[in-house]
Structures are given as C-alpha cells and as structure tokens.
C-alpha cells in the first residue's frame, strides 16, 4: 500500500491516473485471440469483428463465438422458465430469504427516487415520464457469481415500469444457479446463455432468439466494456465502467480494522481495483496498512486483493480533514466512506462521489448487496459528471407544452424576433399566424 504525504503529492498522483479502459491484455489472452482469429488483434478489433458478425448472422454468429471463445456449445440459447425456477428452489432458504430482502429494499428505494410526471396549468408547461419498453441486462460470470448485479439492475428497472427485461449471462455450472435464481426472483422475462461481446451485440441488434433492447446495462470485462461503447447510439447504455474503487476519509477516531476490511472488500474484486484512504492521522495510516496485511492472510481471494493493494492501493496523509475532502473530490471515487467522528459535518463539502456512506454503521459492503440504492456506480473519476444507475435511467422524459391565447399574445413577438434574427422566416411565419388567429 503506497503512502503519499501532503496535498500536492496527492494531486500529482490523482492527475497521473491512467485511462478508464486499455487495449492491453494479459499475454495468455493475446495468444488466445491470435489462435481464434488467425492473427494478432487488439481487443477493439476483436470486438468490432464480433459486433459486425452478430449483426449480420445473428444466432449463428453468437453460437460460433461462444464455442470459439468461451468453449461452450448450446443448441438452445435461452434458459427456460422451469430451469430458472428449479435454480431458485434449489437454494438454501437463507439465500432465498436474503434475495427477497434485498429485492424489497432495492425496489423501495427505486420507487421513492423515481421521477414523476407533472403539469402546471398556470404556465401551460409540464413533463411526461415514460418507462423504457425493453432493457437488456448483462451479468458477468467469470471467477465469481453476481446475483447482486441481477437484483440491483433488474429490480430498479422493474420498479421504473420497464415492460420487458432480458438478461444475458454465461451459464457455467453450479455457480450460475444463484444468478438464475436472482433473475427468477427479480422478474426477468427472458434469460440467454451468452457471455462477452457477443451478448452485447445480440441485445443491441437483436437475433433470431434475442430481442433487441432499447438500453443495455451491466458490468463486464474489457471486451464487454468496449462492446457497450461501440453499440452506443444504436442502443442506450448505462455507462462505461472501469475496475471498482473505494476511498475512505478517516480521522484518528476510526477503527483500523474496519478501515482495512472496507478497503479489502473492494480490493478482492479485481487486481485492477483501487483501494484508497485519505487521513490526517499518520498513526492511523500505519495501523490500517498493518491490519490489511493481517486480514489478507485469511481471505479466500487474498492474492487478488494483494494484487490490487500493491498495484493501485494508496494512503494519502494530509494536514486536516478539509484537505482529505479536497483529495476525495479530485479523486471522485466510485464509493466514498466517511469514517470520521462527525460525518454529517463533512457531507456538504463532498462534491464528487458515486455513492456516499456516512459513519461506521454504513459499510460500503451493505451498499453492494442490500442497503437499497443500485451498486452500479460511475468509476474512475466519472462521478464528476455521471450518476449511479437509478430508476431515472430507466425512463424517458419529454416536455409537454399546452399554451392558451394569452400566452400566444405574450410570446409571439419575442419568438418572431428571434426567428427572423436567425434568418428562419418560416419559423417566424408559423408563430405570427397563431397571433393573427387569436386576435
């Protein structure tokens, strides 16, 4: 865990962060690409090839890439409703109860934050909020299963009133049962056994089996991320997300065990994860780094966590908590936890964070699973301009204009002047005719 001292050093470190995405891949992956495609290709080239082939050949291309890339072969791409139900019923009762509890809390929060249609008769202006018709959800299935991703995305979309939800996920053995069970509980309409860029292509363009979605949501590896970026425009996307990151602002009163556990809770996701802490206490910084070493020894994914800690982990030691806030606002982390004596005093100063967790009771890991808000959150500084995946991202908003005769009398003159100033005489005439009609 790197330790940096002083605000200026923190600023230099944050300014030097790399891009959210990279075409660099491990050597083994590069070799696999060359074996499959017959020549060396960058991930961007691979994804462009997959997207175009799926767009042109549909299911046949999806099945071919699933066989060549993932090593799986299916006659039927769709998971039956009976298979989803069996997966749900096969789970221990405590897991089913946890899924239902999380779904209830996520749905409650999503409905409470949903934008509402409105109309003001005095101005003749309003806004209609309309849910999307069909949403595609991607759920990764690599080294871990992610039922929480299913719940956070699907329940939020369903709470917004989305008509149909389709899901793509690589179905691989027993670990997929909990994902299918979450899909069943959350109310996914159709599930397909497709992973990678070919899944994004299928949901973007549609195939004989997979209906085209109007928006695609969900995390994934570099190939999935690039595919989402390339299909944007043909379909909406929730965002471009990099590896997970978390930052803690902590003072001398913080418990070093909790600080260490929170940092490692994100570090174990991925060797490219970014655990960070900003503190005005050098003593705490030393205790936290020592505690992280102890806790990593007992983690099942300890090697992954260690890779993240040694690669991207950093502790910023600053003069005071105001400087710690300045560092956090520059970093604009995906998750920001305030482990300080009075977190509410710092809250108004936070400008940029994907999600904010106040105090020792509000562990970020609860946000990952069950607190309520979606855990799909902007990463890599994009919290400066982007928001989490809330119910508002599953609706469209369009303005409503219904003016009366007095509005026409009042507004026609200025509108006509502006239209003629732009040289658009047809615009001006369309306005002026309405005034004559009411006079």
mmCIF file of C-alpha atoms in Angstrom, residues 42-432:
data_model
loop_
_atom_site.group_PDB
_atom_site.id
_atom_site.type_symbol
_atom_site.label_atom_id
_atom_site.label_comp_id
_atom_site.label_asym_id
_atom_site.label_seq_id
_atom_site.Cartn_x
_atom_site.Cartn_y
_atom_site.Cartn_z
ATOM 1 C CA UNK A 42 -6.315 -5.641 -30.270
ATOM 2 C CA UNK A 43 -9.434 -6.033 -28.083
ATOM 3 C CA UNK A 44 -11.014 -3.151 -30.019
ATOM 4 C CA UNK A 45 -10.512 -5.004 -33.306
ATOM 5 C CA UNK A 46 -11.845 -8.240 -31.809
ATOM 6 C CA UNK A 47 -14.970 -6.534 -30.511
ATOM 7 C CA UNK A 48 -15.647 -4.704 -33.785
ATOM 8 C CA UNK A 49 -15.383 -8.031 -35.615
ATOM 9 C CA UNK A 50 -17.786 -9.766 -33.213
ATOM 10 C CA UNK A 51 -20.337 -6.952 -33.323
ATOM 11 C CA UNK A 52 -20.465 -6.867 -37.107
ATOM 12 C CA UNK A 53 -20.696 -10.648 -37.431
ATOM 13 C CA UNK A 54 -23.523 -10.922 -34.891
ATOM 14 C CA UNK A 55 -25.341 -8.030 -36.569
ATOM 15 C CA UNK A 56 -25.184 -9.849 -39.913
ATOM 16 C CA UNK A 57 -25.549 -13.518 -38.918
ATOM 17 C CA UNK A 58 -27.484 -13.404 -35.649
ATOM 18 C CA UNK A 59 -27.727 -16.632 -33.633
ATOM 19 C CA UNK A 60 -25.231 -18.469 -35.823
ATOM 20 C CA UNK A 61 -22.500 -15.934 -35.029
ATOM 21 C CA UNK A 62 -23.418 -15.884 -31.318
ATOM 22 C CA UNK A 63 -23.102 -19.674 -31.108
ATOM 23 C CA UNK A 64 -19.856 -19.702 -33.055
ATOM 24 C CA UNK A 65 -18.167 -17.104 -30.841
ATOM 25 C CA UNK A 66 -19.486 -18.805 -27.694
ATOM 26 C CA UNK A 67 -17.876 -22.045 -28.887
ATOM 27 C CA UNK A 68 -14.603 -20.492 -30.064
ATOM 28 C CA UNK A 69 -14.084 -18.001 -27.242
ATOM 29 C CA UNK A 70 -15.877 -19.479 -24.226
ATOM 30 C CA UNK A 71 -15.592 -23.139 -25.166
ATOM 31 C CA UNK A 72 -19.321 -23.809 -24.742
ATOM 32 C CA UNK A 73 -21.820 -25.062 -27.277
ATOM 33 C CA UNK A 74 -25.608 -24.757 -26.973
ATOM 34 C CA UNK A 75 -28.445 -25.866 -29.199
ATOM 35 C CA UNK A 76 -30.832 -23.533 -27.390
ATOM 36 C CA UNK A 77 -29.514 -20.157 -26.258
ATOM 37 C CA UNK A 78 -32.466 -19.422 -23.973
ATOM 38 C CA UNK A 79 -32.772 -20.593 -20.376
ATOM 39 C CA UNK A 80 -36.253 -21.950 -19.722
ATOM 40 C CA UNK A 81 -38.508 -20.560 -17.029
ATOM 41 C CA UNK A 82 -38.544 -24.040 -15.462
ATOM 42 C CA UNK A 83 -34.746 -24.046 -15.232
ATOM 43 C CA UNK A 84 -34.795 -20.666 -13.501
ATOM 44 C CA UNK A 85 -37.450 -21.837 -11.056
ATOM 45 C CA UNK A 86 -35.505 -25.024 -10.285
ATOM 46 C CA UNK A 87 -32.400 -22.947 -9.582
ATOM 47 C CA UNK A 88 -34.357 -20.754 -7.178
ATOM 48 C CA UNK A 89 -35.924 -23.687 -5.339
ATOM 49 C CA UNK A 90 -32.577 -25.470 -5.069
ATOM 50 C CA UNK A 91 -31.047 -22.708 -2.975
ATOM 51 C CA UNK A 92 -30.908 -22.901 0.813
ATOM 52 C CA UNK A 93 -33.753 -20.987 2.455
ATOM 53 C CA UNK A 94 -31.387 -18.412 3.963
ATOM 54 C CA UNK A 95 -30.142 -17.427 0.497
ATOM 55 C CA UNK A 96 -33.688 -17.170 -0.874
ATOM 56 C CA UNK A 97 -34.654 -15.015 2.111
ATOM 57 C CA UNK A 98 -31.610 -12.776 1.559
ATOM 58 C CA UNK A 99 -32.520 -12.363 -2.128
ATOM 59 C CA UNK A 100 -36.086 -11.391 -1.238
ATOM 60 C CA UNK A 101 -34.959 -8.939 1.466
ATOM 61 C CA UNK A 102 -32.501 -7.263 -0.895
ATOM 62 C CA UNK A 103 -35.099 -7.088 -3.681
ATOM 63 C CA UNK A 104 -37.623 -5.437 -1.367
ATOM 64 C CA UNK A 105 -35.166 -2.761 -0.207
ATOM 65 C CA UNK A 106 -33.885 -2.076 -3.720
ATOM 66 C CA UNK A 107 -37.431 -1.777 -5.060
ATOM 67 C CA UNK A 108 -38.493 0.544 -2.255
ATOM 68 C CA UNK A 109 -35.585 2.913 -2.861
ATOM 69 C CA UNK A 110 -36.046 2.834 -6.649
ATOM 70 C CA UNK A 111 -39.732 3.730 -6.408
ATOM 71 C CA UNK A 112 -39.052 6.533 -3.933
ATOM 72 C CA UNK A 113 -36.471 8.114 -6.256
ATOM 73 C CA UNK A 114 -38.469 7.684 -9.487
ATOM 74 C CA UNK A 115 -39.160 10.973 -11.328
ATOM 75 C CA UNK A 116 -42.852 11.861 -11.627
ATOM 76 C CA UNK A 117 -44.830 13.381 -14.484
ATOM 77 C CA UNK A 118 -46.110 16.912 -13.817
ATOM 78 C CA UNK A 119 -48.042 19.719 -15.469
ATOM 79 C CA UNK A 120 -48.524 23.360 -14.396
ATOM 80 C CA UNK A 121 -51.745 24.825 -15.791
ATOM 81 C CA UNK A 122 -50.662 28.382 -14.983
ATOM 82 C CA UNK A 123 -47.675 28.182 -17.342
ATOM 83 C CA UNK A 124 -49.002 25.544 -19.731
ATOM 84 C CA UNK A 125 -45.788 23.563 -19.258
ATOM 85 C CA UNK A 126 -45.085 20.122 -17.909
ATOM 86 C CA UNK A 127 -43.178 16.925 -18.335
ATOM 87 C CA UNK A 128 -44.172 13.325 -19.028
ATOM 88 C CA UNK A 129 -42.094 10.478 -17.601
ATOM 89 C CA UNK A 130 -42.375 7.267 -19.606
ATOM 90 C CA UNK A 131 -40.605 3.950 -18.858
ATOM 91 C CA UNK A 132 -38.432 2.235 -21.433
ATOM 92 C CA UNK A 133 -40.061 -0.659 -23.249
ATOM 93 C CA UNK A 134 -37.233 -3.225 -23.187
ATOM 94 C CA UNK A 135 -33.960 -3.294 -21.242
ATOM 95 C CA UNK A 136 -31.067 -5.726 -21.676
ATOM 96 C CA UNK A 137 -29.020 -6.681 -18.623
ATOM 97 C CA UNK A 138 -25.547 -8.209 -18.788
ATOM 98 C CA UNK A 139 -24.335 -10.213 -15.790
ATOM 99 C CA UNK A 140 -20.712 -11.424 -15.874
ATOM 100 C CA UNK A 141 -19.871 -14.987 -14.962
ATOM 101 C CA UNK A 142 -16.114 -15.261 -14.761
ATOM 102 C CA UNK A 143 -14.382 -16.060 -11.469
ATOM 103 C CA UNK A 144 -17.431 -15.268 -9.322
ATOM 104 C CA UNK A 145 -21.230 -15.244 -9.448
ATOM 105 C CA UNK A 146 -23.050 -11.925 -9.129
ATOM 106 C CA UNK A 147 -26.693 -12.301 -8.062
ATOM 107 C CA UNK A 148 -26.402 -8.822 -6.526
ATOM 108 C CA UNK A 149 -25.857 -7.341 -10.002
ATOM 109 C CA UNK A 150 -29.069 -9.019 -11.157
ATOM 110 C CA UNK A 151 -31.074 -7.598 -8.263
ATOM 111 C CA UNK A 152 -29.611 -4.099 -8.352
ATOM 112 C CA UNK A 153 -30.269 -3.691 -12.067
ATOM 113 C CA UNK A 154 -33.418 -5.699 -12.710
ATOM 114 C CA UNK A 155 -35.391 -4.646 -9.631
ATOM 115 C CA UNK A 156 -34.523 -0.991 -10.271
ATOM 116 C CA UNK A 157 -35.651 -1.270 -13.893
ATOM 117 C CA UNK A 158 -38.832 -3.113 -12.968
ATOM 118 C CA UNK A 159 -39.644 -0.509 -10.316
ATOM 119 C CA UNK A 160 -39.364 2.176 -13.011
ATOM 120 C CA UNK A 161 -42.052 0.378 -15.024
ATOM 121 C CA UNK A 162 -39.927 -1.201 -17.784
ATOM 122 C CA UNK A 163 -42.168 -3.513 -19.838
ATOM 123 C CA UNK A 164 -39.684 -6.276 -20.642
ATOM 124 C CA UNK A 165 -36.280 -7.226 -19.246
ATOM 125 C CA UNK A 166 -33.937 -9.667 -20.979
ATOM 126 C CA UNK A 167 -30.683 -10.888 -19.485
ATOM 127 C CA UNK A 168 -27.520 -12.399 -20.917
ATOM 128 C CA UNK A 169 -25.055 -14.281 -18.736
ATOM 129 C CA UNK A 170 -22.578 -17.095 -19.367
ATOM 130 C CA UNK A 171 -24.214 -20.116 -17.679
ATOM 131 C CA UNK A 172 -21.399 -22.217 -16.242
ATOM 132 C CA UNK A 173 -22.209 -24.955 -13.756
ATOM 133 C CA UNK A 174 -23.461 -24.694 -10.208
ATOM 134 C CA UNK A 175 -22.240 -21.123 -9.638
ATOM 135 C CA UNK A 176 -24.825 -19.972 -12.179
ATOM 136 C CA UNK A 177 -27.731 -21.295 -10.087
ATOM 137 C CA UNK A 178 -27.717 -18.322 -7.719
ATOM 138 C CA UNK A 179 -27.652 -15.910 -10.692
ATOM 139 C CA UNK A 180 -30.587 -17.656 -12.352
ATOM 140 C CA UNK A 181 -32.385 -17.743 -9.007
ATOM 141 C CA UNK A 182 -31.933 -13.991 -8.590
ATOM 142 C CA UNK A 183 -33.241 -13.473 -12.127
ATOM 143 C CA UNK A 184 -36.308 -15.544 -11.301
ATOM 144 C CA UNK A 185 -36.956 -13.642 -8.065
ATOM 145 C CA UNK A 186 -36.380 -10.239 -9.677
ATOM 146 C CA UNK A 187 -38.795 -10.937 -12.529
ATOM 147 C CA UNK A 188 -36.511 -11.178 -15.565
ATOM 148 C CA UNK A 189 -38.656 -12.065 -18.563
ATOM 149 C CA UNK A 190 -36.061 -13.957 -20.611
ATOM 150 C CA UNK A 191 -32.517 -15.204 -19.906
ATOM 151 C CA UNK A 192 -29.932 -16.228 -22.511
ATOM 152 C CA UNK A 193 -26.754 -18.299 -22.066
ATOM 153 C CA UNK A 194 -24.472 -15.779 -23.754
ATOM 154 C CA UNK A 195 -21.392 -14.008 -22.444
ATOM 155 C CA UNK A 196 -18.868 -11.470 -23.682
ATOM 156 C CA UNK A 197 -19.099 -9.045 -26.571
ATOM 157 C CA UNK A 198 -21.432 -11.378 -28.463
ATOM 158 C CA UNK A 199 -24.019 -10.930 -25.704
ATOM 159 C CA UNK A 200 -23.874 -7.141 -26.038
ATOM 160 C CA UNK A 201 -24.164 -7.458 -29.822
ATOM 161 C CA UNK A 202 -27.198 -9.738 -29.522
ATOM 162 C CA UNK A 203 -29.019 -7.337 -27.182
ATOM 163 C CA UNK A 204 -28.080 -4.293 -29.257
ATOM 164 C CA UNK A 205 -29.021 -5.569 -32.707
ATOM 165 C CA UNK A 206 -31.340 -8.477 -31.950
ATOM 166 C CA UNK A 207 -31.040 -12.022 -33.310
ATOM 167 C CA UNK A 208 -33.488 -14.791 -34.154
ATOM 168 C CA UNK A 209 -33.590 -15.659 -30.430
ATOM 169 C CA UNK A 210 -32.654 -12.453 -28.590
ATOM 170 C CA UNK A 211 -34.899 -9.390 -28.917
ATOM 171 C CA UNK A 212 -33.169 -6.038 -29.428
ATOM 172 C CA UNK A 213 -33.151 -3.908 -26.289
ATOM 173 C CA UNK A 214 -33.524 -0.148 -26.056
ATOM 174 C CA UNK A 215 -30.895 0.128 -23.325
ATOM 175 C CA UNK A 216 -28.141 -2.220 -22.118
ATOM 176 C CA UNK A 217 -26.903 -2.214 -18.530
ATOM 177 C CA UNK A 218 -24.378 -4.170 -16.534
ATOM 178 C CA UNK A 219 -20.632 -4.513 -15.873
ATOM 179 C CA UNK A 220 -18.106 -6.707 -17.648
ATOM 180 C CA UNK A 221 -14.528 -7.162 -18.757
ATOM 181 C CA UNK A 222 -12.669 -5.061 -21.320
ATOM 182 C CA UNK A 223 -14.421 -6.813 -24.225
ATOM 183 C CA UNK A 224 -17.888 -6.195 -22.770
ATOM 184 C CA UNK A 225 -16.997 -2.584 -21.961
ATOM 185 C CA UNK A 226 -15.704 -1.914 -25.461
ATOM 186 C CA UNK A 227 -18.776 -3.561 -26.979
ATOM 187 C CA UNK A 228 -21.117 -1.332 -24.953
ATOM 188 C CA UNK A 229 -19.159 1.721 -26.050
ATOM 189 C CA UNK A 230 -19.313 0.706 -29.722
ATOM 190 C CA UNK A 231 -23.060 -0.048 -29.812
ATOM 191 C CA UNK A 232 -23.996 3.213 -28.092
ATOM 192 C CA UNK A 233 -26.211 5.156 -30.448
ATOM 193 C CA UNK A 234 -27.889 2.054 -31.797
ATOM 194 C CA UNK A 235 -28.949 1.453 -28.198
ATOM 195 C CA UNK A 236 -28.607 3.294 -24.906
ATOM 196 C CA UNK A 237 -26.106 2.161 -22.253
ATOM 197 C CA UNK A 238 -25.816 2.779 -18.528
ATOM 198 C CA UNK A 239 -22.213 3.938 -18.769
ATOM 199 C CA UNK A 240 -18.591 2.914 -19.305
ATOM 200 C CA UNK A 241 -17.236 1.412 -16.113
ATOM 201 C CA UNK A 242 -13.682 0.583 -15.152
ATOM 202 C CA UNK A 243 -12.427 -1.571 -12.258
ATOM 203 C CA UNK A 244 -14.027 -0.916 -8.888
ATOM 204 C CA UNK A 245 -12.599 1.646 -6.470
ATOM 205 C CA UNK A 246 -13.257 2.791 -2.954
ATOM 206 C CA UNK A 247 -11.965 5.682 -0.858
ATOM 207 C CA UNK A 248 -12.192 6.236 2.882
ATOM 208 C CA UNK A 249 -11.814 9.558 4.653
ATOM 209 C CA UNK A 250 -10.770 8.659 8.196
ATOM 210 C CA UNK A 251 -9.718 10.562 11.297
ATOM 211 C CA UNK A 252 -7.898 9.417 14.426
ATOM 212 C CA UNK A 253 -11.151 8.012 15.866
ATOM 213 C CA UNK A 254 -11.607 5.473 13.036
ATOM 214 C CA UNK A 255 -11.292 1.756 13.753
ATOM 215 C CA UNK A 256 -8.309 0.476 11.718
ATOM 216 C CA UNK A 257 -9.891 -2.998 11.452
ATOM 217 C CA UNK A 258 -12.982 -1.550 9.761
ATOM 218 C CA UNK A 259 -10.889 0.683 7.503
ATOM 219 C CA UNK A 260 -8.818 -2.311 6.413
ATOM 220 C CA UNK A 261 -11.859 -4.536 5.914
ATOM 221 C CA UNK A 262 -13.642 -1.916 3.790
ATOM 222 C CA UNK A 263 -10.593 -1.394 1.585
ATOM 223 C CA UNK A 264 -10.066 -5.129 1.108
ATOM 224 C CA UNK A 265 -13.770 -5.623 0.420
ATOM 225 C CA UNK A 266 -13.265 -3.840 -2.889
ATOM 226 C CA UNK A 267 -9.690 -4.977 -3.484
ATOM 227 C CA UNK A 268 -10.750 -8.638 -3.649
ATOM 228 C CA UNK A 269 -12.928 -7.931 -6.710
ATOM 229 C CA UNK A 270 -10.075 -7.493 -9.159
ATOM 230 C CA UNK A 271 -6.315 -6.998 -9.226
ATOM 231 C CA UNK A 272 -7.071 -3.717 -11.023
ATOM 232 C CA UNK A 273 -9.309 -2.441 -8.185
ATOM 233 C CA UNK A 274 -8.272 0.790 -6.451
ATOM 234 C CA UNK A 275 -8.434 0.916 -2.636
ATOM 235 C CA UNK A 276 -7.565 4.362 -1.233
ATOM 236 C CA UNK A 277 -7.703 6.234 2.053
ATOM 237 C CA UNK A 278 -7.225 9.897 2.968
ATOM 238 C CA UNK A 279 -6.463 10.711 6.595
ATOM 239 C CA UNK A 280 -4.945 13.386 8.791
ATOM 240 C CA UNK A 281 -3.557 10.745 11.164
ATOM 241 C CA UNK A 282 -0.216 9.131 10.323
ATOM 242 C CA UNK A 283 -0.698 6.754 13.235
ATOM 243 C CA UNK A 284 -3.987 5.515 11.757
ATOM 244 C CA UNK A 285 -2.385 5.102 8.329
ATOM 245 C CA UNK A 286 0.288 2.814 9.780
ATOM 246 C CA UNK A 287 -2.243 0.778 11.781
ATOM 247 C CA UNK A 288 -4.523 0.354 8.758
ATOM 248 C CA UNK A 289 -1.744 -0.869 6.459
ATOM 249 C CA UNK A 290 -0.587 -3.345 9.115
ATOM 250 C CA UNK A 291 -4.161 -4.530 9.635
ATOM 251 C CA UNK A 292 -4.624 -5.039 5.893
ATOM 252 C CA UNK A 293 -1.588 -7.323 5.858
ATOM 253 C CA UNK A 294 -3.090 -9.418 8.664
ATOM 254 C CA UNK A 295 -6.535 -9.648 7.099
ATOM 255 C CA UNK A 296 -5.247 -10.548 3.631
ATOM 256 C CA UNK A 297 -3.729 -13.741 5.047
ATOM 257 C CA UNK A 298 -7.202 -15.137 5.765
ATOM 258 C CA UNK A 299 -9.042 -14.108 2.578
ATOM 259 C CA UNK A 300 -10.080 -16.731 0.022
ATOM 260 C CA UNK A 301 -9.247 -14.187 -2.694
ATOM 261 C CA UNK A 302 -6.220 -12.888 -0.838
ATOM 262 C CA UNK A 303 -3.900 -12.983 -3.845
ATOM 263 C CA UNK A 304 -6.324 -10.905 -5.907
ATOM 264 C CA UNK A 305 -6.687 -8.417 -3.053
ATOM 265 C CA UNK A 306 -2.919 -8.229 -2.647
ATOM 266 C CA UNK A 307 -2.506 -7.520 -6.342
ATOM 267 C CA UNK A 308 -4.910 -4.579 -6.080
ATOM 268 C CA UNK A 309 -3.345 -3.250 -2.874
ATOM 269 C CA UNK A 310 0.193 -3.426 -4.216
ATOM 270 C CA UNK A 311 -0.757 -2.177 -7.678
ATOM 271 C CA UNK A 312 -3.202 0.655 -7.006
ATOM 272 C CA UNK A 313 -3.560 0.926 -3.222
ATOM 273 C CA UNK A 314 -2.703 4.291 -1.725
ATOM 274 C CA UNK A 315 -2.981 6.171 1.572
ATOM 275 C CA UNK A 316 -2.978 9.968 1.364
ATOM 276 C CA UNK A 317 -1.725 11.592 4.573
ATOM 277 C CA UNK A 318 -2.827 15.239 4.671
ATOM 278 C CA UNK A 319 -2.846 18.095 7.160
ATOM 279 C CA UNK A 320 -6.545 18.091 8.036
ATOM 280 C CA UNK A 321 -9.941 16.749 7.025
ATOM 281 C CA UNK A 322 -10.613 19.683 4.692
ATOM 282 C CA UNK A 323 -7.595 18.580 2.661
ATOM 283 C CA UNK A 324 -8.872 14.996 2.803
ATOM 284 C CA UNK A 325 -12.152 16.196 1.282
ATOM 285 C CA UNK A 326 -10.240 18.076 -1.412
ATOM 286 C CA UNK A 327 -8.374 14.859 -2.272
ATOM 287 C CA UNK A 328 -11.655 12.917 -2.401
ATOM 288 C CA UNK A 329 -13.287 15.487 -4.684
ATOM 289 C CA UNK A 330 -10.310 15.301 -7.035
ATOM 290 C CA UNK A 331 -10.382 11.503 -6.984
ATOM 291 C CA UNK A 332 -14.203 11.414 -7.447
ATOM 292 C CA UNK A 333 -14.320 7.790 -6.269
ATOM 293 C CA UNK A 334 -16.957 5.207 -7.054
ATOM 294 C CA UNK A 335 -17.503 4.638 -3.313
ATOM 295 C CA UNK A 336 -16.653 7.189 -0.615
ATOM 296 C CA UNK A 337 -16.970 6.314 3.082
ATOM 297 C CA UNK A 338 -16.637 8.925 5.844
ATOM 298 C CA UNK A 339 -15.205 7.134 8.892
ATOM 299 C CA UNK A 340 -14.865 10.283 10.978
ATOM 300 C CA UNK A 341 -16.271 11.441 14.302
ATOM 301 C CA UNK A 342 -18.865 13.721 12.646
ATOM 302 C CA UNK A 343 -19.523 12.549 9.063
ATOM 303 C CA UNK A 344 -22.519 14.873 8.636
ATOM 304 C CA UNK A 345 -20.217 17.877 9.109
ATOM 305 C CA UNK A 346 -18.187 16.781 6.077
ATOM 306 C CA UNK A 347 -21.131 15.749 3.906
ATOM 307 C CA UNK A 348 -21.921 19.248 2.488
ATOM 308 C CA UNK A 349 -18.312 19.552 1.307
ATOM 309 C CA UNK A 350 -18.426 16.388 -0.829
ATOM 310 C CA UNK A 351 -18.934 17.349 -4.482
ATOM 311 C CA UNK A 352 -17.904 14.263 -6.415
ATOM 312 C CA UNK A 353 -18.640 10.682 -5.389
ATOM 313 C CA UNK A 354 -20.529 7.829 -6.981
ATOM 314 C CA UNK A 355 -22.074 6.860 -3.645
ATOM 315 C CA UNK A 356 -21.552 8.266 -0.161
ATOM 316 C CA UNK A 357 -21.537 6.207 3.054
ATOM 317 C CA UNK A 358 -21.684 8.055 6.366
ATOM 318 C CA UNK A 359 -20.144 6.601 9.504
ATOM 319 C CA UNK A 360 -19.098 3.192 10.795
ATOM 320 C CA UNK A 361 -22.608 1.740 10.580
ATOM 321 C CA UNK A 362 -22.912 2.494 6.858
ATOM 322 C CA UNK A 363 -20.470 -0.018 5.486
ATOM 323 C CA UNK A 364 -19.976 0.184 1.742
ATOM 324 C CA UNK A 365 -20.401 -3.584 1.514
ATOM 325 C CA UNK A 366 -24.019 -3.136 2.636
ATOM 326 C CA UNK A 367 -24.421 -0.897 -0.379
ATOM 327 C CA UNK A 368 -23.053 -3.699 -2.547
ATOM 328 C CA UNK A 369 -25.838 -6.040 -1.532
ATOM 329 C CA UNK A 370 -28.773 -4.804 0.425
ATOM 330 C CA UNK A 371 -28.881 -1.154 1.539
ATOM 331 C CA UNK A 372 -31.178 -0.157 -1.343
ATOM 332 C CA UNK A 373 -29.525 2.076 -3.975
ATOM 333 C CA UNK A 374 -28.115 0.331 -7.041
ATOM 334 C CA UNK A 375 -24.464 -0.608 -6.754
ATOM 335 C CA UNK A 376 -23.823 0.238 -10.408
ATOM 336 C CA UNK A 377 -21.895 3.462 -9.876
ATOM 337 C CA UNK A 378 -19.593 5.656 -12.014
ATOM 338 C CA UNK A 379 -15.895 4.844 -11.714
ATOM 339 C CA UNK A 380 -12.517 6.385 -12.500
ATOM 340 C CA UNK A 381 -13.452 9.980 -11.781
ATOM 341 C CA UNK A 382 -16.604 9.968 -13.928
ATOM 342 C CA UNK A 383 -18.594 10.755 -10.784
ATOM 343 C CA UNK A 384 -17.635 14.346 -11.643
ATOM 344 C CA UNK A 385 -20.433 14.285 -14.232
ATOM 345 C CA UNK A 386 -22.243 10.930 -14.004
ATOM 346 C CA UNK A 387 -24.673 9.355 -11.532
ATOM 347 C CA UNK A 388 -25.440 5.882 -10.246
ATOM 348 C CA UNK A 389 -27.855 3.566 -12.054
ATOM 349 C CA UNK A 390 -31.101 4.771 -10.508
ATOM 350 C CA UNK A 391 -34.706 4.384 -11.581
ATOM 351 C CA UNK A 392 -34.422 7.655 -13.520
ATOM 352 C CA UNK A 393 -32.128 5.881 -16.016
ATOM 353 C CA UNK A 394 -34.935 3.520 -16.986
ATOM 354 C CA UNK A 395 -37.368 6.215 -18.061
ATOM 355 C CA UNK A 396 -37.552 8.861 -20.770
ATOM 356 C CA UNK A 397 -38.708 12.391 -20.047
ATOM 357 C CA UNK A 398 -40.318 14.613 -22.622
ATOM 358 C CA UNK A 399 -41.730 18.115 -22.165
ATOM 359 C CA UNK A 400 -45.405 18.918 -22.655
ATOM 360 C CA UNK A 401 -46.494 22.343 -23.972
ATOM 361 C CA UNK A 402 -50.144 23.449 -23.898
ATOM 362 C CA UNK A 403 -50.368 27.269 -24.171
ATOM 363 C CA UNK A 404 -53.506 29.437 -24.155
ATOM 364 C CA UNK A 405 -54.400 32.531 -26.225
ATOM 365 C CA UNK A 406 -52.883 34.995 -23.773
ATOM 366 C CA UNK A 407 -49.606 33.041 -23.883
ATOM 367 C CA UNK A 408 -49.622 33.350 -27.670
ATOM 368 C CA UNK A 409 -50.106 37.148 -27.439
ATOM 369 C CA UNK A 410 -47.260 37.439 -24.956
ATOM 370 C CA UNK A 411 -44.740 35.120 -26.598
ATOM 371 C CA UNK A 412 -45.272 35.558 -30.345
ATOM 372 C CA UNK A 413 -43.404 38.878 -30.599
ATOM 373 C CA UNK A 414 -40.141 37.722 -28.960
ATOM 374 C CA UNK A 415 -40.291 34.359 -30.760
ATOM 375 C CA UNK A 416 -40.773 36.059 -34.141
ATOM 376 C CA UNK A 417 -37.897 38.465 -33.481
ATOM 377 C CA UNK A 418 -35.556 35.602 -32.595
ATOM 378 C CA UNK A 419 -36.635 33.549 -35.621
ATOM 379 C CA UNK A 420 -36.028 36.442 -38.051
ATOM 380 C CA UNK A 421 -32.696 37.200 -36.365
ATOM 381 C CA UNK A 422 -31.685 33.654 -37.289
ATOM 382 C CA UNK A 423 -32.935 34.105 -40.840
ATOM 383 C CA UNK A 424 -35.678 31.486 -40.378
ATOM 384 C CA UNK A 425 -38.691 33.245 -41.869
ATOM 385 C CA UNK A 426 -40.827 30.094 -41.987
ATOM 386 C CA UNK A 427 -40.375 29.800 -38.234
ATOM 387 C CA UNK A 428 -41.433 33.412 -37.803
ATOM 388 C CA UNK A 429 -44.477 32.988 -40.046
ATOM 389 C CA UNK A 430 -45.603 29.861 -38.137
ATOM 390 C CA UNK A 431 -45.559 31.918 -34.940
ATOM 391 C CA UNK A 432 -47.148 35.055 -36.406
#
